[in-house]
Amino acid sequence: MRRKTKNAWLLLAMLCLVALPRASAGMSSFEFWDQKCAEPQIRETVGCLVHRAQSLVFTPPADQEKIQQAVILYKKALAQDSWNVSAASGLVTAYLRLKDYPGALRVLNCTIFRQPWFLEMRLFRCQLLEGMGLPLEEAKRCFADVARRYRENERFDADYVLAALLADSPEGAEVKREFHERAKPGTPEEYLWQSVFKDFDRDDYLKKTKLVEEGYRASPLNQEITLADCVGVMPGATRGHAASPSERAAAQRKEAEYHTKVRRQQAVSQAQSYLAQKDYGAALEIIEAEPATESAGDHLQLLGCLLREKTGRPPEEYQACYRQYLAALERGDFYVTNPNYVRVGILAYWPDKKSIREKVLANFMPGTQDQKNWEQYLDVLRRQDVFEVMFKW
């Protein structure tokens, strides 16, 4: 389901951005980071370790030796940042590519042991267990437990619907009906309804999203989630290891961050229902009801800026919002290859082209043709065109 959703949004983004420069016109962001991460001073940072591993896994030909090298890189990233979800999920993918299904399961179990609130990993784990040979009724109970956790956490999103349907319980039909009622035309939920849930068939879905090679069966299949799964995955993990005060504090912080992210995603989903009806004021009310977070730089923050402009707020208000969004992006590493960073920079500083060049374009893929394209295009573009592209996106 995630793969289908991602492809749909990639297609939508391509259609919206054809009139403006794109990273793909010259060097892709992937190629840019291939070059940057070859530099000795950043080669061993967490971000570059994960990127280098992804390059090995996803750049053809992805042979067994390359993927084994990726496993080493993902583990080195986890040694620096044991909470890094990109490294953990990447390690799961690498093990699946190697057909080391017990290895993938260990990483999932370890991640869930340390981050029990991470419901997406639990859903993925149930599907992997069923593919590895977990009996059907036990697999359904696994999915039912995940659906229960979504319900208790008031997570009424697409993953909750999927878990309930894969549990094959009476709850599934009711959850599916409620999702359909919320899936307004023109929203991501409506696309998911049409492409995944409308004619959902459990066997067909699992066949299309198969994780395990046909005929594979693990015996015995250990379903317990324990610290022992972290041995060899997370640095310093031993069977008798007790969490230190700093580890417990980090866990509490990560759990809070996770729930904040989920809550903000739910707010965006609610706002999108109003956007589909062109009720921009109601959409903005939902966005503004969310507490501000200093380190956001997410879809909710950007959508709030765009809606402030769309609903006629004073320019100084929405331009300040755009600048706060830019500052949030700049706290991360990978904003320098994000074309939306440039577009929002134009919205933030227009008509001051000097500031746009010095504060924004100077940071975007330095030294590449893509940067030069934006430099040239800045002299002929219209701000309204940039706004319309961003609002459609």
Short mmCIF file of C-alpha atoms in Angstrom, two decimals:
data_model
loop_
_atom_site.label_atom_id
_atom_site.label_comp_id
_atom_site.label_asym_id
_atom_site.label_seq_id
_atom_site.Cartn_x
_atom_site.Cartn_y
_atom_site.Cartn_z
CA MET A 1 0.00 0.00 0.00
CA ARG A 2 2.78 2.43 0.83
CA ARG A 3 4.43 1.76 -2.51
CA LYS A 4 1.25 2.55 -4.42
CA THR A 5 0.65 5.72 -2.44
CA LYS A 6 4.19 6.91 -2.99
CA ASN A 7 3.97 6.34 -6.74
CA ALA A 8 0.73 8.29 -6.90
CA TRP A 9 2.23 11.27 -5.13
CA LEU A 10 5.36 11.14 -7.27
CA LEU A 11 3.18 11.30 -10.38
CA LEU A 12 1.17 14.20 -8.96
CA ALA A 13 4.34 16.10 -8.08
CA MET A 14 5.73 15.61 -11.59
CA LEU A 15 2.55 16.95 -13.17
CA CYS A 16 2.55 20.02 -10.93
CA LEU A 17 6.22 20.91 -11.36
CA VAL A 18 6.68 20.67 -15.12
CA ALA A 19 6.71 24.45 -15.52
CA LEU A 20 9.57 25.05 -13.11
CA PRO A 21 13.16 23.78 -12.84
CA ARG A 22 13.58 20.37 -11.23
CA ALA A 23 16.56 18.56 -9.76
CA SER A 24 16.10 15.85 -12.37
CA ALA A 25 16.80 18.34 -15.16
CA GLY A 26 20.49 18.11 -14.33
CA MET A 27 21.73 16.05 -11.42
CA SER A 28 19.37 14.03 -9.28
CA SER A 29 19.46 14.51 -5.52
CA PHE A 30 20.62 10.91 -5.28
CA GLU A 31 23.62 11.63 -7.53
CA PHE A 32 24.35 14.85 -5.65
CA TRP A 33 24.57 12.99 -2.36
CA ASP A 34 26.65 10.25 -3.97
CA GLN A 35 29.24 12.95 -4.62
CA LYS A 36 28.85 14.76 -1.29
CA CYS A 37 29.07 11.56 0.75
CA ALA A 38 32.32 10.65 -0.98
CA GLU A 39 33.93 13.59 0.88
CA PRO A 40 36.03 12.27 3.80
CA GLN A 41 34.75 14.81 6.35
CA ILE A 42 31.10 13.67 6.10
CA ARG A 43 31.47 10.15 4.68
CA GLU A 44 30.98 8.48 8.09
CA THR A 45 28.10 10.64 9.35
CA VAL A 46 24.76 8.91 9.98
CA GLY A 47 23.09 10.59 7.02
CA CYS A 48 25.85 9.59 4.61
CA LEU A 49 26.10 6.05 5.98
CA VAL A 50 22.37 5.59 5.34
CA HIS A 51 22.62 7.19 1.90
CA ARG A 52 25.59 5.03 0.90
CA ALA A 53 23.71 1.93 2.05
CA GLN A 54 20.62 2.95 0.06
CA SER A 55 22.78 3.45 -3.03
CA LEU A 56 24.12 -0.08 -2.71
CA VAL A 57 20.65 -1.58 -2.25
CA PHE A 58 18.68 0.39 -4.83
CA THR A 59 21.19 1.22 -7.58
CA PRO A 60 21.26 -1.62 -10.13
CA PRO A 61 22.74 -4.11 -10.26
CA ALA A 62 22.09 -4.77 -6.55
CA ASP A 63 24.02 -8.02 -6.12
CA GLN A 64 24.41 -9.95 -2.88
CA GLU A 65 27.88 -8.57 -2.12
CA LYS A 66 26.67 -4.95 -2.42
CA ILE A 67 23.69 -5.60 -0.18
CA GLN A 68 25.92 -7.26 2.43
CA GLN A 69 28.05 -4.11 2.36
CA ALA A 70 24.86 -2.10 2.88
CA VAL A 71 24.07 -4.16 5.98
CA ILE A 72 27.43 -3.17 7.45
CA LEU A 73 26.77 0.52 6.68
CA TYR A 74 23.28 0.45 8.21
CA LYS A 75 24.70 -1.13 11.37
CA LYS A 76 27.42 1.54 11.53
CA ALA A 77 24.68 4.19 11.32
CA LEU A 78 22.78 2.50 14.16
CA ALA A 79 25.99 2.41 16.19
CA GLN A 80 26.01 6.22 16.03
CA ASP A 81 22.24 6.74 16.35
CA SER A 82 20.45 3.68 17.68
CA TRP A 83 17.06 5.43 17.28
CA ASN A 84 17.48 6.13 13.57
CA VAL A 85 14.37 4.72 11.90
CA SER A 86 15.75 5.15 8.37
CA ALA A 87 18.74 2.97 9.25
CA ALA A 88 16.58 0.34 10.98
CA SER A 89 14.01 0.13 8.18
CA GLY A 90 16.80 0.13 5.60
CA LEU A 91 18.44 -2.78 7.41
CA VAL A 92 15.14 -4.68 7.28
CA THR A 93 14.94 -4.06 3.52
CA ALA A 94 18.53 -5.22 3.01
CA TYR A 95 17.90 -8.46 4.89
CA LEU A 96 14.76 -9.06 2.82
CA ARG A 97 16.80 -8.55 -0.36
CA LEU A 98 19.28 -11.13 0.94
CA LYS A 99 16.34 -13.44 1.74
CA ASP A 100 17.56 -13.46 5.33
CA TYR A 101 14.05 -13.35 6.75
CA PRO A 102 15.05 -14.23 10.33
CA GLY A 103 17.52 -11.32 10.18
CA ALA A 104 14.78 -8.94 9.01
CA LEU A 105 12.50 -10.22 11.79
CA ARG A 106 15.21 -9.65 14.42
CA VAL A 107 15.59 -6.01 13.37
CA LEU A 108 11.82 -5.49 13.44
CA ASN A 109 11.57 -7.15 16.86
CA CYS A 110 14.46 -5.09 18.21
CA THR A 111 12.97 -1.85 16.89
CA ILE A 112 9.58 -2.68 18.42
CA PHE A 113 11.21 -3.75 21.72
CA ARG A 114 12.91 -0.36 21.97
CA GLN A 115 10.06 1.64 20.40
CA PRO A 116 6.84 -0.21 21.30
CA TRP A 117 4.74 2.75 20.16
CA PHE A 118 5.91 2.29 16.53
CA LEU A 119 2.73 0.76 15.13
CA GLU A 120 3.81 0.75 11.48
CA MET A 121 6.65 -1.63 12.34
CA ARG A 122 4.18 -3.93 14.13
CA LEU A 123 1.95 -4.07 11.06
CA PHE A 124 4.92 -4.88 8.81
CA ARG A 125 6.08 -7.55 11.28
CA CYS A 126 2.73 -9.39 11.14
CA GLN A 127 2.93 -9.54 7.36
CA LEU A 128 6.50 -10.84 7.51
CA LEU A 129 5.56 -13.49 10.09
CA GLU A 130 2.68 -14.73 7.94
CA GLY A 131 4.99 -14.94 4.94
CA MET A 132 7.50 -16.93 7.01
CA GLY A 133 4.89 -19.55 7.85
CA LEU A 134 2.88 -18.29 10.83
CA PRO A 135 -0.41 -20.23 10.75
CA LEU A 136 -3.31 -18.23 9.33
CA GLU A 137 -5.33 -17.87 12.53
CA GLU A 138 -2.26 -16.78 14.49
CA ALA A 139 -1.41 -14.26 11.76
CA LYS A 140 -4.93 -12.87 11.95
CA ARG A 141 -4.57 -12.50 15.72
CA CYS A 142 -1.30 -10.63 15.14
CA PHE A 143 -3.05 -8.17 12.80
CA ALA A 144 -5.99 -7.89 15.22
CA ASP A 145 -3.59 -6.89 18.01
CA VAL A 146 -2.11 -4.18 15.76
CA ALA A 147 -5.61 -2.93 14.85
CA ARG A 148 -6.45 -2.78 18.56
CA ARG A 149 -3.37 -0.65 19.23
CA TYR A 150 -4.34 1.75 16.41
CA ARG A 151 -7.86 2.02 17.82
CA GLU A 152 -6.68 2.59 21.39
CA ASN A 153 -4.30 5.30 20.15
CA GLU A 154 -7.12 6.88 18.10
CA ARG A 155 -5.15 6.31 14.91
CA PHE A 156 -8.00 6.06 12.40
CA ASP A 157 -5.79 6.13 9.30
CA ALA A 158 -5.16 3.86 6.31
CA ASP A 159 -2.80 1.57 8.23
CA TYR A 160 -5.55 0.96 10.81
CA VAL A 161 -7.93 -0.01 8.01
CA LEU A 162 -5.32 -2.36 6.53
CA ALA A 163 -4.60 -4.01 9.89
CA ALA A 164 -8.32 -4.54 10.55
CA LEU A 165 -8.90 -6.01 7.08
CA LEU A 166 -5.89 -8.33 7.33
CA ALA A 167 -7.20 -9.47 10.72
CA ASP A 168 -10.29 -10.58 8.79
CA SER A 169 -12.51 -9.65 11.72
CA PRO A 170 -16.01 -8.09 11.83
CA GLU A 171 -14.29 -4.85 12.82
CA GLY A 172 -12.69 -4.70 9.36
CA ALA A 173 -15.93 -4.12 7.48
CA GLU A 174 -16.98 -1.30 9.83
CA VAL A 175 -13.56 0.38 9.69
CA LYS A 176 -13.57 0.11 5.90
CA ARG A 177 -17.01 1.73 5.71
CA GLU A 178 -15.94 4.60 7.97
CA PHE A 179 -12.81 5.17 5.89
CA HIS A 180 -14.92 5.35 2.73
CA GLU A 181 -17.16 7.99 4.32
CA ARG A 182 -14.11 10.13 5.14
CA ALA A 183 -12.48 9.66 1.72
CA LYS A 184 -13.50 12.92 0.07
CA PRO A 185 -12.96 13.27 -3.71
CA GLY A 186 -9.51 14.59 -4.56
CA THR A 187 -7.86 13.50 -1.29
CA PRO A 188 -5.16 10.84 -0.76
CA GLU A 189 -7.75 8.83 1.16
CA GLU A 190 -9.99 8.74 -1.91
CA TYR A 191 -7.10 7.42 -4.00
CA LEU A 192 -6.37 4.73 -1.41
CA TRP A 193 -10.02 3.78 -1.34
CA GLN A 194 -10.13 3.31 -5.10
CA SER A 195 -6.75 1.58 -5.47
CA VAL A 196 -6.56 -0.54 -2.30
CA PHE A 197 -9.67 -0.78 -0.15
CA LYS A 198 -12.73 -0.64 -2.43
CA ASP A 199 -12.39 -4.21 -3.71
CA PHE A 200 -10.01 -5.44 -1.02
CA ASP A 201 -9.18 -9.14 -1.11
CA ARG A 202 -6.86 -10.40 1.62
CA ASP A 203 -5.13 -13.11 -0.41
CA ASP A 204 -4.71 -10.88 -3.44
CA TYR A 205 -3.23 -8.04 -1.36
CA LEU A 206 -0.70 -10.31 0.37
CA LYS A 207 0.27 -11.84 -2.97
CA LYS A 208 0.90 -8.40 -4.52
CA THR A 209 2.90 -7.17 -1.51
CA LYS A 210 4.72 -10.44 -0.87
CA LEU A 211 7.76 -10.10 1.41
CA VAL A 212 8.94 -13.72 1.53
CA GLU A 213 9.97 -16.06 -1.25
CA GLU A 214 7.34 -18.63 -2.24
CA GLY A 215 7.70 -21.89 -0.34
CA TYR A 216 9.86 -20.52 2.50
CA ARG A 217 8.95 -21.79 5.97
CA ALA A 218 10.77 -21.06 9.22
CA SER A 219 10.71 -23.74 11.89
CA PRO A 220 10.51 -23.05 14.74
CA LEU A 221 9.12 -19.50 14.31
CA ASN A 222 9.82 -17.44 17.41
CA GLN A 223 7.10 -14.81 17.93
CA GLU A 224 8.46 -13.25 21.12
CA ILE A 225 9.82 -9.72 21.13
CA THR A 226 12.77 -9.50 23.53
CA LEU A 227 16.02 -7.66 24.07
CA ALA A 228 17.82 -10.74 22.73
CA ASP A 229 16.70 -9.66 19.24
CA CYS A 230 18.88 -6.56 19.59
CA VAL A 231 22.10 -8.53 20.09
CA GLY A 232 24.15 -7.97 16.97
CA VAL A 233 21.77 -5.26 15.74
CA MET A 234 22.05 -2.44 18.26
CA PRO A 235 25.42 -1.49 19.78
CA GLY A 236 26.00 -2.65 23.35
CA ALA A 237 22.90 -4.83 23.48
CA THR A 238 23.26 -7.91 25.65
CA ARG A 239 20.65 -10.29 27.01
CA GLY A 240 20.99 -8.89 30.54
CA HIS A 241 21.33 -5.25 29.54
CA ALA A 242 19.17 -2.84 31.57
CA ALA A 243 18.21 0.55 30.16
CA SER A 244 20.23 3.42 31.63
CA PRO A 245 18.55 6.67 32.78
CA SER A 246 19.76 8.40 29.61
CA GLU A 247 18.32 5.60 27.45
CA ARG A 248 14.98 5.84 29.25
CA ALA A 249 14.96 9.61 28.78
CA ALA A 250 15.76 9.18 25.08
CA ALA A 251 12.93 6.66 24.75
CA GLN A 252 10.45 9.09 26.33
CA ARG A 253 11.62 11.87 24.01
CA LYS A 254 11.36 9.66 20.92
CA GLU A 255 7.89 8.48 21.90
CA ALA A 256 6.72 12.08 22.32
CA GLU A 257 8.20 13.01 18.94
CA TYR A 258 6.48 10.05 17.30
CA HIS A 259 3.04 10.90 18.70
CA THR A 260 3.48 14.56 17.76
CA LYS A 261 4.32 13.57 14.20
CA VAL A 262 1.30 11.27 14.00
CA ARG A 263 -1.02 13.92 15.40
CA ARG A 264 0.22 16.49 12.87
CA GLN A 265 -0.24 14.00 10.01
CA GLN A 266 -3.82 13.44 11.16
CA ALA A 267 -4.42 17.20 11.15
CA VAL A 268 -3.13 17.43 7.58
CA SER A 269 -5.48 14.62 6.56
CA GLN A 270 -8.43 16.45 8.11
CA ALA A 271 -7.41 19.72 6.44
CA GLN A 272 -7.14 18.00 3.05
CA SER A 273 -10.82 17.05 3.23
CA TYR A 274 -11.67 20.76 3.41
CA LEU A 275 -9.13 21.60 0.70
CA ALA A 276 -10.91 19.21 -1.65
CA GLN A 277 -14.09 21.26 -1.04
CA LYS A 278 -12.13 24.54 -1.43
CA ASP A 279 -13.07 25.52 2.12
CA TYR A 280 -9.68 27.05 2.81
CA GLY A 281 -10.76 28.85 5.98
CA ALA A 282 -11.88 25.62 7.65
CA ALA A 283 -8.66 23.89 6.59
CA LEU A 284 -6.60 26.71 8.12
CA GLU A 285 -8.57 26.49 11.39
CA ILE A 286 -7.51 22.84 11.74
CA ILE A 287 -3.88 23.70 11.00
CA GLU A 288 -3.79 26.60 13.44
CA ALA A 289 -5.34 24.49 16.20
CA GLU A 290 -2.15 22.41 16.28
CA PRO A 291 0.53 23.56 18.75
CA ALA A 292 3.59 25.03 17.07
CA THR A 293 6.77 22.95 17.18
CA GLU A 294 10.14 24.59 16.67
CA SER A 295 11.70 21.74 14.71
CA ALA A 296 8.72 20.88 12.46
CA GLY A 297 9.59 21.62 8.82
CA ASP A 298 6.77 19.26 7.89
CA HIS A 299 3.76 19.26 5.57
CA LEU A 300 1.49 20.75 8.23
CA GLN A 301 3.73 23.76 8.77
CA LEU A 302 4.09 24.42 5.04
CA LEU A 303 0.37 23.96 4.41
CA GLY A 304 -0.35 26.48 7.16
CA CYS A 305 1.86 29.08 5.44
CA LEU A 306 0.23 28.50 2.06
CA LEU A 307 -3.28 28.70 3.51
CA ARG A 308 -2.47 31.96 5.30
CA GLU A 309 -1.58 33.43 1.94
CA LYS A 310 -4.55 31.82 0.16
CA THR A 311 -7.04 33.20 2.69
CA GLY A 312 -5.72 36.75 2.44
CA ARG A 313 -3.69 37.14 5.61
CA PRO A 314 -1.21 40.09 5.62
CA PRO A 315 1.98 39.48 3.58
CA GLU A 316 4.20 40.02 6.62
CA GLU A 317 2.36 37.17 8.39
CA TYR A 318 2.65 34.52 5.69
CA GLN A 319 6.17 35.54 4.68
CA ALA A 320 7.29 35.18 8.29
CA CYS A 321 5.66 31.74 8.28
CA TYR A 322 7.59 30.74 5.15
CA ARG A 323 10.84 31.88 6.75
CA GLN A 324 10.16 29.84 9.88
CA TYR A 325 9.56 26.82 7.65
CA LEU A 326 12.88 27.41 5.86
CA ALA A 327 14.68 27.67 9.20
CA ALA A 328 13.15 24.34 10.27
CA LEU A 329 14.31 22.68 7.03
CA GLU A 330 17.81 24.05 7.46
CA ARG A 331 18.18 22.22 10.78
CA GLY A 332 18.41 19.01 8.74
CA ASP A 333 21.02 17.94 6.21
CA PHE A 334 19.09 17.06 3.10
CA TYR A 335 17.18 20.30 2.44
CA VAL A 336 19.93 21.34 0.02
CA THR A 337 18.53 18.98 -2.64
CA ASN A 338 14.85 19.76 -2.03
CA PRO A 339 13.44 21.93 -4.87
CA ASN A 340 10.61 23.02 -2.57
CA TYR A 341 13.24 24.66 -0.38
CA VAL A 342 13.93 27.04 -3.29
CA ARG A 343 10.25 27.59 -4.06
CA VAL A 344 9.41 28.41 -0.45
CA GLY A 345 12.46 30.67 -0.33
CA ILE A 346 11.08 32.61 -3.29
CA LEU A 347 7.72 32.95 -1.54
CA ALA A 348 9.47 34.04 1.68
CA TYR A 349 11.72 36.76 0.31
CA TRP A 350 10.05 38.01 -2.89
CA PRO A 351 10.65 40.57 -4.41
CA ASP A 352 14.08 40.75 -2.74
CA LYS A 353 15.99 38.67 -5.30
CA LYS A 354 19.31 39.45 -3.64
CA SER A 355 18.13 37.74 -0.45
CA ILE A 356 16.72 34.83 -2.45
CA ARG A 357 20.10 34.30 -4.10
CA GLU A 358 22.21 34.74 -0.99
CA LYS A 359 19.98 33.04 1.61
CA VAL A 360 18.36 30.30 -0.47
CA LEU A 361 19.88 29.59 -3.88
CA ALA A 362 23.40 29.61 -2.44
CA ASN A 363 22.41 26.55 -0.39
CA PHE A 364 20.68 24.56 -3.14
CA MET A 365 22.88 21.85 -4.70
CA PRO A 366 25.97 24.12 -4.76
CA GLY A 367 28.04 24.07 -7.93
CA THR A 368 25.53 22.11 -10.01
CA GLN A 369 23.64 22.93 -13.19
CA ASP A 370 20.43 22.78 -11.17
CA GLN A 371 21.59 25.70 -9.06
CA LYS A 372 22.49 27.67 -12.21
CA ASN A 373 19.07 26.92 -13.72
CA TRP A 374 17.35 28.46 -10.72
CA GLU A 375 19.69 31.47 -10.83
CA GLN A 376 18.66 32.14 -14.44
CA TYR A 377 14.98 31.38 -13.93
CA LEU A 378 14.73 33.78 -11.01
CA ASP A 379 14.94 36.72 -13.42
CA VAL A 380 11.89 35.67 -15.45
CA LEU A 381 9.57 33.80 -13.09
CA ARG A 382 6.38 35.18 -11.54
CA ARG A 383 5.81 34.71 -7.84
CA GLN A 384 2.19 33.74 -8.42
CA ASP A 385 3.27 30.81 -10.60
CA VAL A 386 5.50 29.52 -7.81
CA PHE A 387 2.66 29.88 -5.29
CA GLU A 388 0.21 27.99 -7.50
CA VAL A 389 2.67 25.14 -8.00
CA MET A 390 3.25 24.85 -4.26
CA PHE A 391 -0.45 25.05 -3.41
CA LYS A 392 -1.31 22.29 -5.88
CA TRP A 393 1.56 20.19 -4.57
#
